[in-house]
Structure formats: C-alpha cells, structure tokens
Coordinates of C-alpha atoms (C1' of nucleotides) and ligand atoms in Angstrom, one line a residue:
Chain A
M22 CA -0.1 -0.4 0.0
I23 CA 1.1 3.4 -1.2
N24 CA 2.2 6.1 1.6
Y25 CA -0.4 8.4 1.4
T26 CA 1.3 10.4 4.4
D27 CA 2.8 13.4 2.5
T28 CA -0.5 13.1 0.8
L29 CA -2.5 14.3 3.5
R30 CA -0.3 16.6 4.9
K31 CA 0.1 18.6 1.7
H32 CA -3.9 19.2 2.4
N33 CA -3.7 20.4 5.5
L34 CA -4.7 17.1 6.6
K35 CA -4.0 15.0 9.8
A36 CA -2.8 11.7 8.6
T37 CA -4.4 9.3 10.3
P38 CA -4.7 5.5 9.5
Q39 CA -7.8 6.0 9.2
R40 CA -8.1 8.9 6.8
I41 CA -5.1 6.3 4.9
A42 CA -7.2 3.6 4.3
I43 CA -9.7 6.1 3.0
V44 CA -7.3 7.4 0.1
D45 CA -5.8 4.5 -0.3
A46 CA -9.6 2.8 -1.1
L47 CA -10.3 5.9 -3.3
F48 CA -7.8 5.1 -5.0
L49 CA -8.1 1.7 -5.4
N50 CA -11.5 2.3 -6.0
G51 CA -12.0 4.9 -8.9
H52 CA -15.0 6.6 -7.8
V53 CA -16.9 5.4 -4.2
S54 CA -20.1 6.0 -1.9
T55 CA -20.3 7.2 1.4
E56 CA -21.6 4.0 1.8
S57 CA -19.4 2.1 0.2
L58 CA -16.7 3.6 1.6
Y59 CA -18.1 3.0 5.2
S60 CA -18.5 -1.0 3.8
I61 CA -14.7 -0.8 3.0
M62 CA -13.8 1.1 5.6
L63 CA -15.8 -1.7 7.9
E64 CA -13.0 -4.5 6.9
K65 CA -10.4 -2.4 8.2
F66 CA -12.1 -1.0 11.8
S67 CA -14.3 -2.8 12.5
S68 CA -15.6 -0.5 14.9
I69 CA -15.0 2.5 12.9
S70 CA -17.7 5.3 13.1
L71 CA -19.8 6.5 10.7
A72 CA -20.0 9.6 11.3
T73 CA -16.2 9.5 10.8
I74 CA -16.5 8.5 7.3
Y75 CA -19.0 11.7 6.7
K76 CA -15.9 14.8 8.9
N77 CA -13.2 13.4 6.2
I78 CA -15.3 13.2 3.1
N79 CA -16.0 16.6 3.9
L80 CA -13.0 17.4 5.2
M81 CA -11.2 16.4 1.9
L82 CA -13.9 17.7 -0.1
E83 CA -13.0 21.4 1.6
N84 CA -8.9 20.5 1.7
C85 CA -9.8 19.7 -3.0
L86 CA -8.0 16.2 -1.8
I87 CA -11.0 14.5 -3.4
Y88 CA -14.3 15.8 -5.3
E89 CA -17.6 15.3 -6.3
V90 CA -19.6 13.5 -8.9
K91 CA -23.0 14.5 -8.6
L92 CA -24.7 11.6 -10.9
P93 CA -28.1 11.5 -12.7
H94 CA -30.4 9.2 -10.6
A95 CA -28.1 7.9 -8.3
K96 CA -26.4 9.0 -5.1
S97 CA -22.9 10.8 -5.8
V98 CA -19.4 9.2 -5.9
Y99 CA -16.2 10.9 -4.4
E100 CA -12.7 9.9 -6.2
L101 CA -9.3 11.5 -5.8
T102 CA -8.6 15.1 -6.8
K103 CA -7.3 14.3 -10.9
S104 CA -7.3 17.2 -13.5
S105 CA -10.7 17.9 -14.7
H106 CA -12.2 15.3 -17.4
S107 CA -15.7 14.6 -17.8
H108 CA -17.7 10.8 -17.0
L109 CA -19.8 8.2 -18.8
L110 CA -22.2 6.7 -16.4
C111 CA -23.2 2.9 -18.2
K112 CA -27.3 3.1 -16.9
K113 CA -27.4 -0.5 -17.0
C114 CA -24.8 -2.0 -15.3
G115 CA -24.0 1.6 -13.1
N116 CA -20.4 1.5 -14.8
I117 CA -18.0 5.0 -14.1
E118 CA -15.6 5.3 -16.6
D119 CA -13.2 8.1 -17.0
V120 CA -12.9 10.4 -20.1
D121 CA -10.8 13.0 -21.1
I122 CA -12.2 15.3 -23.5
N123 CA -10.4 18.6 -24.5
L124 CA -13.5 21.0 -23.2
E125 CA -11.6 24.0 -23.5
T126 CA -12.4 25.7 -26.8
L127 CA -16.3 24.8 -26.7
V128 CA -15.9 26.2 -23.2
D129 CA -14.4 29.6 -24.8
K130 CA -17.5 29.4 -27.2
I131 CA -19.9 29.2 -24.5
S132 CA -18.3 32.0 -22.6
K133 CA -18.1 34.7 -25.3
I134 CA -21.7 33.4 -26.3
T135 CA -22.7 34.0 -22.6
E136 CA -20.9 36.5 -21.3
F137 CA -20.4 33.8 -18.7
Q138 CA -16.2 33.3 -16.6
I139 CA -16.2 30.0 -16.5
D140 CA -13.6 28.2 -14.6
K141 CA -15.1 24.6 -14.4
T142 CA -17.3 21.9 -15.6
D143 CA -19.2 18.4 -14.9
F144 CA -19.6 16.9 -17.2
V145 CA -21.8 13.4 -16.8
L146 CA -22.6 11.0 -20.4
S147 CA -25.5 8.8 -19.7
G148 CA -26.1 5.8 -21.7
N149 CA -24.8 2.0 -22.5
C150 CA -21.5 0.7 -21.7
K151 CA -20.3 -1.6 -24.0
N152 CA -20.1 -4.9 -22.2
C153 CA -23.8 -4.0 -21.6
H154 CA -24.6 -2.7 -25.2
S155 CA -23.1 -4.9 -27.4
F156 CA -25.6 -8.3 -27.1
Chain B
M12 CA -52.2 31.9 -15.4
I13 CA -51.9 29.3 -18.4
N14 CA -53.9 26.0 -17.9
Y15 CA -51.5 23.2 -17.0
T16 CA -54.3 20.9 -16.9
D17 CA -53.7 18.7 -20.1
T18 CA -50.1 19.2 -19.8
L19 CA -50.6 16.8 -16.2
R20 CA -53.1 14.8 -17.9
K21 CA -50.8 14.0 -21.1
H22 CA -48.2 12.5 -18.9
N23 CA -50.9 10.4 -16.1
L24 CA -51.5 13.0 -14.1
K25 CA -54.1 13.9 -12.5
A26 CA -54.8 17.7 -12.9
T27 CA -54.9 19.3 -8.9
P28 CA -55.1 22.4 -7.8
Q29 CA -52.1 21.5 -6.3
R30 CA -49.8 20.2 -9.6
I31 CA -51.3 23.4 -11.6
A32 CA -50.1 25.5 -9.1
I33 CA -46.2 23.5 -8.9
V34 CA -46.3 23.3 -12.7
D35 CA -47.2 27.1 -12.9
A36 CA -44.1 27.6 -10.2
L37 CA -41.8 26.0 -12.2
F38 CA -42.6 28.2 -15.7
L39 CA -42.4 31.6 -14.4
N40 CA -39.6 30.5 -11.5
G41 CA -36.9 28.7 -13.9
H42 CA -35.1 26.5 -11.8
V43 CA -36.2 25.7 -8.4
S44 CA -35.2 24.0 -5.5
T45 CA -37.8 21.8 -3.2
E46 CA -37.6 24.2 -0.5
S47 CA -38.3 27.2 -2.6
L48 CA -40.9 25.3 -4.0
Y49 CA -42.2 25.2 -0.3
S50 CA -42.9 28.8 -0.1
I51 CA -43.4 29.2 -3.7
M52 CA -46.8 26.4 -2.8
L53 CA -47.4 27.8 0.7
E54 CA -48.1 31.3 -0.5
K55 CA -51.4 29.6 -2.3
F56 CA -52.4 26.9 -0.1
S57 CA -51.2 28.0 3.4
S58 CA -51.9 24.2 3.7
I59 CA -50.3 22.2 1.7
S60 CA -47.7 19.0 3.3
L61 CA -44.4 19.1 2.3
A62 CA -45.1 15.3 1.2
T63 CA -47.4 16.5 -1.4
I64 CA -44.3 19.1 -2.6
Y65 CA -42.1 15.6 -2.6
K66 CA -44.6 13.4 -3.9
N67 CA -45.4 15.4 -6.3
I68 CA -41.9 16.0 -7.9
N69 CA -41.4 12.4 -7.7
L70 CA -44.2 11.4 -10.0
M71 CA -43.2 14.2 -12.2
L72 CA -39.6 12.9 -12.2
E73 CA -41.0 9.4 -13.8
N74 CA -43.1 10.9 -16.1
C75 CA -40.7 13.0 -17.4
L76 CA -42.8 16.1 -16.5
I77 CA -39.9 17.8 -15.0
Y78 CA -35.8 17.1 -14.7
E79 CA -33.5 17.2 -12.2
V80 CA -30.7 19.2 -12.5
K81 CA -27.8 18.3 -10.2
L82 CA -25.7 20.9 -9.3
P83 CA -22.2 21.2 -7.4
H84 CA -22.2 22.4 -4.1
A85 CA -25.6 22.9 -4.3
K86 CA -28.9 21.4 -3.4
S87 CA -31.1 19.6 -6.9
V88 CA -33.0 22.1 -8.7
Y89 CA -36.3 20.9 -10.5
E90 CA -37.7 22.1 -14.1
L91 CA -40.1 21.8 -16.3
T92 CA -38.4 18.8 -19.1
K93 CA -37.4 21.3 -22.1
S94 CA -35.3 19.6 -24.7
S95 CA -31.7 18.4 -24.2
H96 CA -29.5 21.4 -23.0
S97 CA -26.5 23.2 -20.7
H98 CA -26.4 24.8 -17.6
L99 CA -24.4 27.5 -16.3
L100 CA -23.7 28.2 -12.7
C101 CA -22.8 31.2 -11.0
K102 CA -21.0 30.4 -7.9
K103 CA -21.0 33.8 -6.8
C104 CA -25.0 34.6 -7.7
G105 CA -26.5 31.3 -7.4
N106 CA -28.0 32.2 -10.7
I107 CA -28.8 29.6 -13.4
E108 CA -28.9 30.0 -16.8
D109 CA -29.8 27.3 -19.7
V110 CA -27.7 27.4 -22.8
D111 CA -28.6 25.4 -25.5
I112 CA -25.0 24.6 -27.3
N113 CA -24.9 21.4 -29.7
L114 CA -23.3 18.5 -28.2
E115 CA -24.2 15.9 -31.1
T116 CA -20.5 16.3 -33.3
L117 CA -18.1 15.4 -29.0
V118 CA -21.2 13.1 -28.1
D119 CA -20.8 10.5 -31.0
K120 CA -16.9 11.4 -31.4
I121 CA -16.4 10.4 -27.1
S122 CA -18.9 7.5 -28.2
K123 CA -16.3 6.1 -30.8
I124 CA -13.4 6.3 -28.4
T125 CA -15.3 5.1 -25.8
E126 CA -17.6 2.2 -27.0
F127 CA -20.3 3.8 -24.9
Q128 CA -23.6 4.3 -26.4
I129 CA -24.8 7.2 -25.2
D130 CA -28.1 8.9 -25.4
K131 CA -28.2 11.3 -22.3
T132 CA -25.5 14.0 -20.9
D133 CA -25.7 16.5 -18.1
F134 CA -23.5 18.9 -18.3
V135 CA -22.9 22.1 -16.0
L136 CA -21.1 24.5 -16.3
S137 CA -19.1 27.1 -13.5
G138 CA -18.7 30.6 -12.8
N139 CA -19.5 33.6 -12.3
C140 CA -21.2 35.1 -14.3
K141 CA -22.1 38.5 -16.3
N142 CA -22.6 40.7 -13.7
C143 CA -20.7 39.5 -10.9
H144 CA -17.5 39.6 -12.6
S145 CA -17.7 42.8 -14.0
F146 CA -16.4 44.8 -11.6
Chain C
dT4 C1' 12.9 10.4 23.4
dA5 C1' 9.4 12.4 25.7
dC6 C1' 5.8 15.9 27.2
dA7 C1' 2.1 19.3 25.2
dT8 C1' -1.7 20.3 22.9
dA9 C1' -4.7 20.7 18.9
dA10 C1' -7.0 17.6 16.5
dA11 C1' -9.3 13.4 15.4
dG12 C1' -11.6 8.7 16.1
dA13 C1' -15.7 6.3 18.5
dA14 C1' -20.0 6.4 20.4
dT15 C1' -24.2 8.6 20.7
dA16 C1' -27.9 12.5 20.2
dA17 C1' -29.8 15.9 18.0
dT18 C1' -30.7 17.7 13.7
dC19 C1' -32.3 17.7 8.9
dT20 C1' -34.7 15.2 4.6
dT21 C1' -37.1 11.9 2.4
dT22 C1' -40.8 8.3 1.8
dA23 C1' -44.8 6.0 4.4
dT24 C1' -49.4 5.3 6.1
dC25 C1' -54.1 6.4 7.1
dT26 C1' -57.9 9.1 6.3
dA27 C1' -60.8 12.6 5.2
dT28 C1' -61.4 14.6 0.1
dT29 C1' -61.7 14.9 -5.2
dA30 C1' -60.7 14.3 -10.0
dA31 C1' -63.2 12.1 -13.7
dG32 C1' -65.1 8.9 -15.9
dT33 C1' -69.8 6.8 -16.4
Chain D
dA25 C1' -75.3 12.9 -9.6
dC26 C1' -72.8 8.6 -8.6
dT27 C1' -68.5 5.9 -8.2
dT28 C1' -63.9 4.8 -7.5
dA29 C1' -59.0 5.2 -7.4
dA30 C1' -56.0 8.6 -6.8
dT31 C1' -54.7 12.9 -4.1
dA32 C1' -54.2 15.8 -0.1
dG33 C1' -53.1 16.8 4.6
dA34 C1' -51.5 15.3 9.0
dT35 C1' -48.4 13.0 11.2
dA36 C1' -45.0 8.6 12.3
dA37 C1' -41.1 6.9 10.4
dA38 C1' -37.0 6.3 7.7
dG39 C1' -32.6 7.8 6.0
dA40 C1' -29.0 10.9 5.6
dT41 C1' -26.0 13.9 7.7
dT42 C1' -23.9 17.3 11.3
dA43 C1' -23.3 18.0 16.0
dT44 C1' -21.4 16.7 21.0
dT45 C1' -18.9 14.7 24.6
dC46 C1' -14.8 12.2 25.9
dT47 C1' -11.0 9.5 25.0
dT48 C1' -7.0 8.8 21.7
dT49 C1' -3.4 9.9 19.2
dA50 C1' 0.0 12.8 15.4
dT51 C1' 2.7 16.2 15.3
dG52 C1' 5.9 20.1 16.8
dT53 C1' 8.6 20.7 20.5
dA54 C1' 11.8 20.4 24.9
Ligands
MN212 MN1 -13.3 10.4 -12.2
MN213 MN1 -32.8 24.5 -17.1
ZN214 ZN1 -22.6 -1.9 -18.6
ZN215 ZN1 -23.5 35.7 -10.5

DNA sequence: TACATAAAGAATAATCTTTATCTATTAAGT
DNA sequence: ACTTAATAGATAAAGATTATTCTTTATGTA
C-alpha cells in the first residue's frame, strides 16, 4: 500500500490510519459512494464510526483532496482529485468511467456567447457501456 | 395563469389545483429547489404538506414532466422538461441559466472512442455571470 | 525520547431530509 | 349525480447527515 502521509499533510490533514485507508480505498476503487466507502473501511476498522466517514469526506472536499461527482438518478460518488475530466455512466450496470475530453474551445465559445467567466465543468454522459449494449 | 390541465393529463397525472400550481411555479421561476418550491406553494395553499411537494416532484420526475438538475456544491433544482440543454451556474450569486450547445459531434466522438452508447448528457458549467465579474 | 496540545476517532444524540401510512377529500369517467 | 381510484394533508417513520462529548492520538518542540 502506497504511503499517503505526505498527500494528506500537503492538504492540511493529519495523517491518521483511517484517513490513509480512505485515500487508499479511493485510489483502488476509483469512484466510491459514502456507504460503499463505509463498508470498505469497516473491513479494516471494525469499529469505525459512520460519522468519521462523513467528517473526513467533508474535510477532504474542503481541502480539495477529493472531488464529488454528482450523477443523475444515483447517489454522489467521490474520487481523488485529478486533472479535470468528464464521466461516462452506464445506466444498466452502473459502471463509471473517466474520459478526457478537451473542452477548452467549446468552453471558450460558450463563455463568449453567454458572457460567463467559466472556470469549471461537470460533464456526465449517460448510456450503455460496451458490455451492456453489445448483445 | 396558463392552464396546465392538459399538460398534466398528457403525463398521466390528475390535474389537481396543487399540481397545476407546481407546474406554474416551475414555468415562472425556471429552476427551483424543493424548499423553494415549498415556500412558493405555501403562499397559495397555506396548509399544503411538504410530503405533497416531495410526492409530486417524484411523480413528475417519473412521468418526465420535470427534470432534475444536479449542481456542484448546491441542492438539486427542478425544471419543466425541455429539449436537452446545458446549464451555467454562477458561483457567486447562484444564478442558473440555460444554454443550448450542440453536443452531437462531441458526443459522437466520445461514443466512438469509448464504445459507450450515449443517449443523455448532463453538463454544468460553473463560474461567474456577467454581473458578478464585470467589476 | 518524552511532553504538551490541538486535532481526530468512536459513540451517540440531534437534526435535517425524504418516505410511508392513514383518513378524508376530490378528479374524472360513466 | 354517482362511483371509484387517486390525491392531499397530517403525522409517524425511516434514512441521511451533522453535532456533541469524551477519550485517544498525531505531531511539533524541548
Ligand atoms: Mn473521475
Ligand atoms: Mn434548465
Ligand atoms: Zn454497463
Ligand atoms: Zn452571478
């Protein structure tokens, strides 16, 4: 297991075993919901409190260590902060994939038309993944 | 006030006064949260139950009369279903605007690259609106 | 390495938020 | 007008999130 002590400290968070495990769970699982994270954490810390999960998710969000992805017709999932990217959601199996699309020129165009100063995008494309539509 | 009886019936919903008022509130206000809709409704129906709001929002969602817009760092808002469009969110004043961008070619490209069959997009662009960055 | 201290974890209560239940009322078809 | 299934309102229940309290611990300093 990678040592996430530095990562946590860089984001002004004390490196507790629980937090290190949370970061590791996100690293290994990609996009994780609160309940799902709680289950994962219970395996390592049989007496961890759900409040600890919520508290840390919020702290990590505030300190930009993790990012919340809001999905249509589903609960939010959380991931380690990476460079801005979009998401593919399979409506059948629930699979979530990252996709890197360069939205710069598109955003510039919208910015000019609307006179909005845009600095962030949340883009979720829903449908059926390869496995779910290939039969 | 427009008569929304037909609109409701077309979506398999009985045209009750409360529902007509909900549709009207969405038509007049654009993007509305649950609590906000509740306040608006209380003015016309001083004894309306919050459960009625939730029940109807869910029914209208199921019957595709309204659409849920999930926003980063904010509660969901609901709007009358229109043709697919994207949203601009001002981080400063909370203003939400519709924007029609043709995402077809972009979606086609992503579909080919990822082998996902995409039939829906949720695109929210955040930043500062004209009023909030022009000074 | 030991100490001091602010921060964090666990347990649990409290506070939202949303849904379920029950009864009286009503929309809508006949 | 009559019938009936659906809905509204009141309220309880369930679910999700946050606050509180007390104990433990990470981390900087001597
Ligand atoms: Mn992602
Ligand atoms: Mn809209
Ligand atoms: Zn799938
Ligand atoms: Zn603004």
